[in-house]
Every structure is written in C-alpha cells, then in structure tokens.
C-alpha cells in the first residue's frame, strides 16, 4: 500500500501544479483539469524510459506569466515534485520482483505550444527505470513492476502509453486495448485487474539483404555487354550511307572527274584498270602497249645527209 500511495502522489503532484497556476488567473475563469500522459518506452535490455507530462491551458497573459514562474521552479526541482517518489516506487517493485531497479538520468523539460491560437504549457519529467521489464531469451514481459507498485487504475484525465522495444512485436496484451504501430494505449478512467496492465513482446525476425549471387552477377554482365554491342552496331548503321556501294567503273569515273593525277597522265586509266584486274591477267591495252615498247626503234637519218644524197642523185640524172 505504501508504494501504491507513493505512485499515486507522484501522478497527482503534476495535476495539482495547475491549480497553483489557476489561482493566479481571474476569478471569473474556471481552470480545466490538465491531462497527464505517462509514456513508457521499453528497451531490449529491460530498461524503460518514462516520460510523465502534464498539460496546462494558457488563456491570457496572466496565465502565461504564471506558467513561466511555475516552469522555472519545475526545472530547478522546487515545484514540489521530484523523482524521489518514483525512486520509492522502484525500490518497492525491486523487492517484489527480485530484480534490482533504480531511477536514473532524470530530466525536467517545459514548453509552451501555440496551435490555432490555443496556447498550452507542458511540464515533463523523464527518467530511466532500470530492469523495469523482465527479459527471458527473446521474450520481454512488462507488467510485474506495475503490480508491485500498486498501479491499478487511471483517472479520467490520465493516459498510459507503452512503446515496444526495437525489433520486437506484441505477442499478448492485457487488458485488450487500442494498438497503433505497436504502441499500446489505455485512457482513463479505468481500473486494472491484478497483473494488469501487462504486455509480452517477442523478437521479430530481422529482414537482412540477400547476398548477391555470383552467377547472376556474371549473367548480368554478359547481358550488359550484349546490349552495348547491339547499341553500337545500330549506331554505326545509322551513320553509314543507305545507297548501294559504287562499282569499280564508277570509282574510275569519279577519279577522272576529280582531275586526279591518273586522269591527267596518259595511261592513267589503263593503270587503274590494271590495278582492278585479277592477278595473272593483264588488260589488252597494257599488252599492246608493252608490245609496242618492245619493237626496235628506227632512227631517223640526218637531214644534211639526206640533202647530200638528193643532190648527188640529181647530178647523175643531169649527166645522163
């Protein structure tokens, strides 16, 4: 019962902080009860990060100034709320569960949120509760620490959220409740039976990337080579002229039309024809030219000797 009262006090202190704020507002305004959200994020080693947050409405500048003073006291630990209460609860739960528990890494945070013209102030106390969950092989069970601390109900303005450990999924939950993305949620007012709330988590099989198959890699490389070769072939075909290839005669005529050295030199066409003829077969024009070149050359007599011979013949004719 002592631990139950301690936990109840811990939750109520956050609730009564707002009336102190409301007392500083105008008498005509009625303070709305702030909501308390307890969020428990479970880790794989059984530790849990708690975040207890209360929300306070801020209606005017007087409320804003009052919240600023309250937030300053809260951050300095002078607002009448400290982790000592939770340490007492953890000590009692440790005795009942035979697991050594402790409250560590305490942090105080405050904030003012303005959404659609509605301002609210938040006071958040966060800490790590070691060995909060029971870890057995690949199973993590949450619940015995709640039962050992006497946590058996939620009031109308309280909400409990429990987040799963990374890589774990919910195997069972009691009592049944809304679950969103693995987060279990209970809203007050409600009363829990003995051993509740309780959740059992099971490790989920990890999805690891498959190792690449060397055979598939080789096949993929071969396909890439074929694709590149085909692309190169099609590119070359696009760049080539689409008309028929020129005949040897057309090549010769084009050479003559261009005024090449063979067209300007006698026998150039014959030389081209010789180059086009198969080996061992020489064109007729070439053979005739060769025959002419092999004939003996007749020398032309001297012009003076010819004139002397003519004069002698003329003289003999006259004497006769």
C-alpha positions as a printed NumPy array, in Angstrom:
array([[   0.   ,    0.   ,    0.   ],
       [   2.908,    2.346,    0.69 ],
       [   4.173,    2.051,   -2.886],
       [   0.654,    2.472,   -4.258],
       [   0.244,    5.714,   -2.354],
       [   3.672,    6.904,   -3.468],
       [   2.895,    6.345,   -7.128],
       [  -0.499,    7.987,   -6.768],
       [   1.13 ,   11.013,   -5.17 ],
       [   3.677,   11.19 ,   -7.978],
       [   0.914,   11.427,  -10.546],
       [  -1.242,   13.795,   -8.553],
       [   1.535,   16.31 ,   -7.941],
       [   1.608,   17.088,  -11.628],
       [  -2.14 ,   17.566,  -11.54 ],
       [  -2.145,   19.941,   -8.602],
       [   0.557,   22.117,  -10.141],
       [  -2.042,   23.593,  -12.473],
       [  -4.396,   24.804,   -9.708],
       [  -1.5  ,   26.867,   -8.369],
       [  -1.37 ,   28.406,  -11.802],
       [  -5.122,   28.842,  -11.981],
       [  -5.202,   30.633,   -8.635],
       [  -3.26 ,   33.449,  -10.236],
       [  -5.821,   33.963,  -13.004],
       [  -9.033,   35.958,  -12.78 ],
       [ -11.776,   34.697,  -10.502],
       [ -14.234,   34.506,  -13.391],
       [ -12.18 ,   31.817,  -15.141],
       [ -12.528,   28.174,  -14.202],
       [  -9.386,   26.077,  -14.639],
       [  -9.768,   22.914,  -16.69 ],
       [  -8.083,   19.852,  -15.197],
       [  -4.803,   19.29 ,  -17.023],
       [  -4.214,   15.96 ,  -18.689],
       [  -1.385,   13.659,  -17.626],
       [   0.253,   11.376,  -20.17 ],
       [   2.571,    8.61 ,  -18.987],
       [   4.69 ,    7.267,  -21.837],
       [   6.854,    4.207,  -21.222],
       [   9.397,    3.237,  -23.912],
       [  10.759,   -0.255,  -23.262],
       [  14.315,   -1.194,  -24.282],
       [  15.756,   -4.559,  -25.272],
       [  17.705,   -4.88 ,  -22.02 ],
       [  14.557,   -4.429,  -19.91 ],
       [  15.132,   -0.786,  -19.007],
       [  12.37 ,    1.711,  -19.731],
       [  12.387,    5.426,  -20.392],
       [   9.486,    7.111,  -18.649],
       [   8.094,   10.485,  -19.64 ],
       [   5.353,   11.924,  -17.427],
       [   3.838,   15.065,  -18.95 ],
       [   1.071,   17.338,  -17.721],
       [  -0.598,   19.958,  -19.927],
       [  -1.804,   23.32 ,  -18.609],
       [  -4.079,   25.673,  -20.604],
       [  -2.851,   29.257,  -21.025],
       [  -5.778,   31.588,  -21.712],
       [  -4.225,   35.028,  -21.308],
       [  -1.051,   36.893,  -20.477],
       [  -1.624,   36.482,  -16.757],
       [  -1.658,   32.688,  -17.237],
       [   1.458,   32.958,  -19.38 ],
       [   3.373,   34.835,  -16.669],
       [   2.205,   32.385,  -14.011],
       [   3.284,   29.418,  -16.128],
       [   6.709,   30.95 ,  -16.698],
       [   7.239,   31.152,  -12.92 ],
       [   5.967,   27.611,  -12.425],
       [   8.186,   26.294,  -15.23 ],
       [  11.243,   27.913,  -13.662],
       [  10.501,   26.284,  -10.306],
       [   9.797,   22.96 ,  -12.007],
       [  13.126,   22.9  ,  -13.854],
       [  15.011,   23.746,  -10.672],
       [  13.222,   20.987,   -8.735],
       [  11.452,   23.461,   -6.433],
       [   7.894,   22.82 ,   -7.615],
       [   7.211,   20.139,   -5.004],
       [   7.706,   17.317,   -7.491],
       [  10.898,   15.251,   -7.631],
       [  11.961,   11.773,   -8.765],
       [  12.264,   10.741,   -5.129],
       [   8.687,    9.481,   -5.249],
       [   9.423,    7.225,   -8.219],
       [  12.603,    6.004,   -6.534],
       [  10.468,    4.824,   -3.619],
       [   8.14 ,    3.01 ,   -6.014],
       [  11.065,    1.39 ,   -7.868],
       [  12.594,    0.199,   -4.597],
       [   9.339,   -1.488,   -3.587],
       [   8.972,   -3.102,   -7.027],
       [  12.558,   -4.326,   -6.858],
       [  11.852,   -6.181,   -3.607],
       [   8.767,   -7.858,   -5.067],
       [  10.27 ,   -8.866,   -8.437],
       [  13.782,   -9.82 ,   -7.259],
       [  15.255,   -7.504,   -9.905],
       [  17.461,   -4.615,   -8.924],
       [  15.742,   -1.423,  -10.057],
       [  16.794,    2.201,   -9.954],
       [  15.744,    5.619,  -11.26 ],
       [  18.456,    7.314,  -13.336],
       [  19.034,   10.125,  -15.837],
       [  16.304,   12.426,  -14.528],
       [  15.411,   15.365,  -16.751],
       [  12.941,   18.253,  -16.466],
       [  11.514,   19.97 ,  -19.534],
       [   8.929,   22.702,  -20.066],
       [   7.398,   24.138,  -23.219],
       [   4.659,   26.428,  -24.479],
       [   2.725,   25.267,  -27.541],
       [   0.547,   27.551,  -29.643],
       [  -1.766,   25.709,  -32.03 ],
       [  -4.517,   27.561,  -33.891],
       [  -4.427,   30.342,  -31.324],
       [  -4.773,   27.97 ,  -28.347],
       [  -1.784,   28.108,  -26.02 ],
       [  -0.866,   25.338,  -23.617],
       [   2.058,   24.815,  -21.305],
       [   3.674,   21.43 ,  -20.665],
       [   5.69 ,   20.15 ,  -17.724],
       [   7.602,   16.925,  -18.44 ],
       [   9.562,   14.731,  -16.068],
       [  11.582,   11.973,  -17.756],
       [  13.828,    9.286,  -16.284],
       [  15.149,    5.773,  -16.925],
       [  13.723,    2.943,  -14.829],
       [  16.285,    0.133,  -14.909],
       [  15.12 ,   -3.516,  -15.116],
       [  11.543,   -2.365,  -15.441],
       [  10.692,   -5.313,  -17.74 ],
       [  11.541,   -8.99 ,  -17.334],
       [  13.829,  -10.268,  -20.114],
       [  13.973,  -14.01 ,  -20.846],
       [  15.732,  -15.153,  -24.022],
       [  13.821,  -13.46 ,  -26.859],
       [  10.797,  -12.559,  -24.719],
       [  10.301,   -9.288,  -22.848],
       [   7.441,   -9.078,  -20.342],
       [   6.061,   -5.812,  -18.969],
       [   3.65 ,   -5.76 ,  -16.03 ],
       [   5.114,   -7.13 ,  -12.816],
       [   6.622,   -3.743,  -11.919],
       [   3.174,   -2.172,  -12.27 ],
       [   1.639,   -4.777,   -9.992],
       [   4.436,   -4.477,   -7.436],
       [   3.972,   -0.691,   -7.265],
       [   0.196,   -0.909,   -6.825],
       [  -0.565,    0.832,  -10.114],
       [  -4.133,   -0.397,  -10.637],
       [  -6.118,    2.481,  -12.191],
       [  -6.176,    5.581,  -14.391],
       [  -8.194,    8.67 ,  -13.583],
       [ -10.36 ,   10.492,  -16.103],
       [  -7.585,   12.797,  -17.256],
       [  -4.762,   10.248,  -17.457],
       [  -3.386,    8.228,  -20.37 ],
       [  -0.85 ,    5.399,  -20.407],
       [   1.256,    4.643,  -23.5  ],
       [   3.712,    1.724,  -23.717],
       [   6.107,    1.546,  -26.672],
       [   7.707,   -1.754,  -27.764],
       [  11.451,   -2.422,  -27.767],
       [  13.146,   -2.016,  -31.164],
       [  12.861,   -5.214,  -33.184],
       [  10.059,   -6.661,  -31.024],
       [   6.353,   -7.136,  -31.624],
       [   3.411,   -7.659,  -29.275],
       [   2.685,  -11.315,  -28.548],
       [  -0.044,  -10.708,  -25.946],
       [  -1.619,   -7.758,  -24.145],
       [  -3.982,   -7.5  ,  -21.172],
       [  -6.435,   -5.913,  -20.962],
       [  -7.151,   -5.621,  -24.664],
       [  -6.797,   -2.086,  -25.919],
       [  -6.022,    0.093,  -28.907],
       [  -2.629,   -0.581,  -30.513],
       [  -1.165,    1.768,  -33.115],
       [   2.212,    0.994,  -34.7  ],
       [   2.988,   -1.31 ,  -31.797],
       [   2.115,    1.317,  -29.147],
       [  -0.474,    0.186,  -26.601],
       [  -2.784,    2.889,  -25.242],
       [  -5.109,    2.994,  -22.246],
       [  -7.254,    6.024,  -21.381],
       [  -8.856,    6.712,  -18.012],
       [ -10.985,    6.408,  -16.154],
       [ -10.478,    2.686,  -15.792],
       [  -9.44 ,    0.094,  -13.25 ],
       [  -6.962,   -2.72 ,  -13.932],
       [  -7.272,   -6.25 ,  -12.629],
       [  -4.452,   -7.953,  -10.766],
       [  -1.409,   -8.343,  -13.029],
       [  -2.575,   -5.617,  -15.408],
       [  -1.588,   -3.809,  -17.499],
       [   0.676,   -6.469,  -18.978],
       [   2.331,   -6.923,  -22.376],
       [   4.549,   -9.699,  -23.704],
       [   6.895,   -8.907,  -26.586],
       [   8.571,  -11.391,  -28.915],
       [  11.636,  -10.727,  -31.041],
       [  10.767,  -10.291,  -34.69 ],
       [  12.888,  -11.962,  -37.393],
       [  15.136,   -9.383,  -38.966],
       [  14.931,   -8.961,  -42.72 ],
       [  18.536,   -8.955,  -43.925],
       [  19.536,   -8.108,  -47.505],
       [  20.356,  -11.196,  -49.572],
       [  23.95 ,  -11.743,  -50.701],
       [  24.336,  -11.251,  -54.456],
       [  24.674,  -14.492,  -56.451],
       [  27.984,  -14.526,  -58.439],
       [  26.251,  -16.439,  -61.25 ],
       [  23.585,  -13.771,  -61.521],
       [  26.236,  -11.065,  -61.489],
       [  28.108,  -12.771,  -64.353],
       [  24.895,  -13.219,  -66.322],
       [  24.025,   -9.601,  -65.759],
       [  27.455,   -8.553,  -67.03 ],
       [  27.051,  -10.648,  -70.177],
       [  23.654,   -9.13 ,  -70.846],
       [  25.136,   -5.663,  -70.419],
       [  27.879,   -6.447,  -72.97 ],
       [  25.331,   -7.713,  -75.493],
       [  23.185,   -4.637,  -75.023],
       [  26.151,   -2.309,  -75.507],
       [  27.336,   -4.18 ,  -78.603],
       [  23.862,   -4.06 ,  -80.14 ],
       [  23.591,   -0.362,  -79.436],
       [  26.965,    0.276,  -81.078],
       [  26.016,   -1.734,  -84.157],
       [  22.758,    0.162,  -84.594],
       [  24.598,    3.456,  -84.191],
       [  27.095,    2.545,  -86.922],
       [  24.304,    1.52 ,  -89.269],
       [  22.631,    4.865,  -88.794],
       [  25.838,    6.695,  -89.702],
       [  26.567,    4.666,  -92.879],
       [  25.102,    5.828,  -96.293],
       [  21.957,    3.957,  -97.229],
       [  22.611,    3.811, -101.074],
       [  24.319,    0.898, -102.941],
       [  28.096,    0.637, -102.967],
       [  29.781,    2.2  , -106.07 ],
       [  31.109,   -0.123, -108.815],
       [  34.802,   -0.072, -109.909],
       [  33.816,    1.765, -113.124],
       [  32.052,    4.433, -111.084],
       [  35.137,    4.758, -108.935],
       [  37.317,    5.293, -112.037],
       [  34.945,    7.88 , -113.496],
       [  34.827,    9.702, -110.211],
       [  38.611,    9.801, -110.153],
       [  38.715,   11.25 , -113.718],
       [  36.037,   13.799, -112.847],
       [  38.039,   14.924, -109.863],
       [  41.074,   15.709, -112.065],
       [  43.311,   13.235, -110.243],
       [  46.888,   12.515, -111.243],
       [  45.895,    9.327, -113.107],
       [  43.373,   11.182, -115.295],
       [  45.889,   13.894, -116.15 ],
       [  48.662,   11.411, -117.05 ],
       [  48.443,    9.366, -120.252],
       [  47.728,    5.775, -119.458],
       [  46.324,    6.617, -116.05 ],
       [  43.027,    4.89 , -116.819],
       [  44.919,    1.852, -118.016],
       [  46.928,    1.798, -114.835],
       [  43.714,    1.879, -112.828],
       [  42.345,   -0.938, -114.941],
       [  45.471,   -2.952, -114.332],
       [  45.083,   -2.497, -110.605],
       [  41.47 ,   -3.645, -110.823],
       [  42.268,   -6.732, -112.932],
       [  42.887,  -10.019, -111.19 ],
       [  46.434,  -11.148, -110.647],
       [  47.881,  -13.007, -113.676],
       [  45.525,  -11.321, -116.171],
       [  46.712,   -8.067, -117.749],
       [  44.345,   -5.92 , -119.787],
       [  44.743,   -5.973, -123.588],
       [  45.655,   -2.325, -123.74 ],
       [  48.537,   -2.991, -121.416],
       [  49.794,   -5.913, -123.514],
       [  49.605,   -3.897, -126.736],
       [  51.457,   -1.073, -125.102],
       [  54.109,   -3.487, -123.985],
       [  54.409,   -4.973, -127.465],
       [  54.874,   -1.577, -128.976],
       [  57.504,   -0.748, -126.471],
       [  59.469,   -3.929, -127.452],
       [  59.658,   -3.146, -131.189],
       [  63.092,   -1.965, -132.498],
       [  63.293,    1.744, -132.854],
       [  64.16 ,    3.048, -136.383],
       [  66.421,    6.007, -136.243],
       [  65.641,    8.965, -138.491],
       [  68.518,    9.936, -140.913],
       [  70.265,   13.146, -140.564],
       [  68.653,   15.97 , -142.55 ],
       [  72.015,   17.114, -144.007],
       [  72.892,   13.616, -145.215],
       [  69.537,   13.355, -146.848],
       [  70.053,   16.579, -148.708],
       [  73.525,   15.452, -149.954],
       [  72.144,   12.204, -151.261],
       [  69.4  ,   14.065, -153.091],
       [  71.901,   16.427, -154.699],
       [  74.071,   13.526, -155.902],
       [  71.111,   11.794, -157.453],
       [  70.131,   14.991, -159.217],
       [  73.667,   15.405, -160.659],
       [  73.785,   11.867, -162.112],
       [  70.454,   12.356, -163.682],
       [  71.584,   15.517, -165.419],
       [  74.818,   13.936, -166.734],
       [  72.954,   11.111, -168.28 ]])
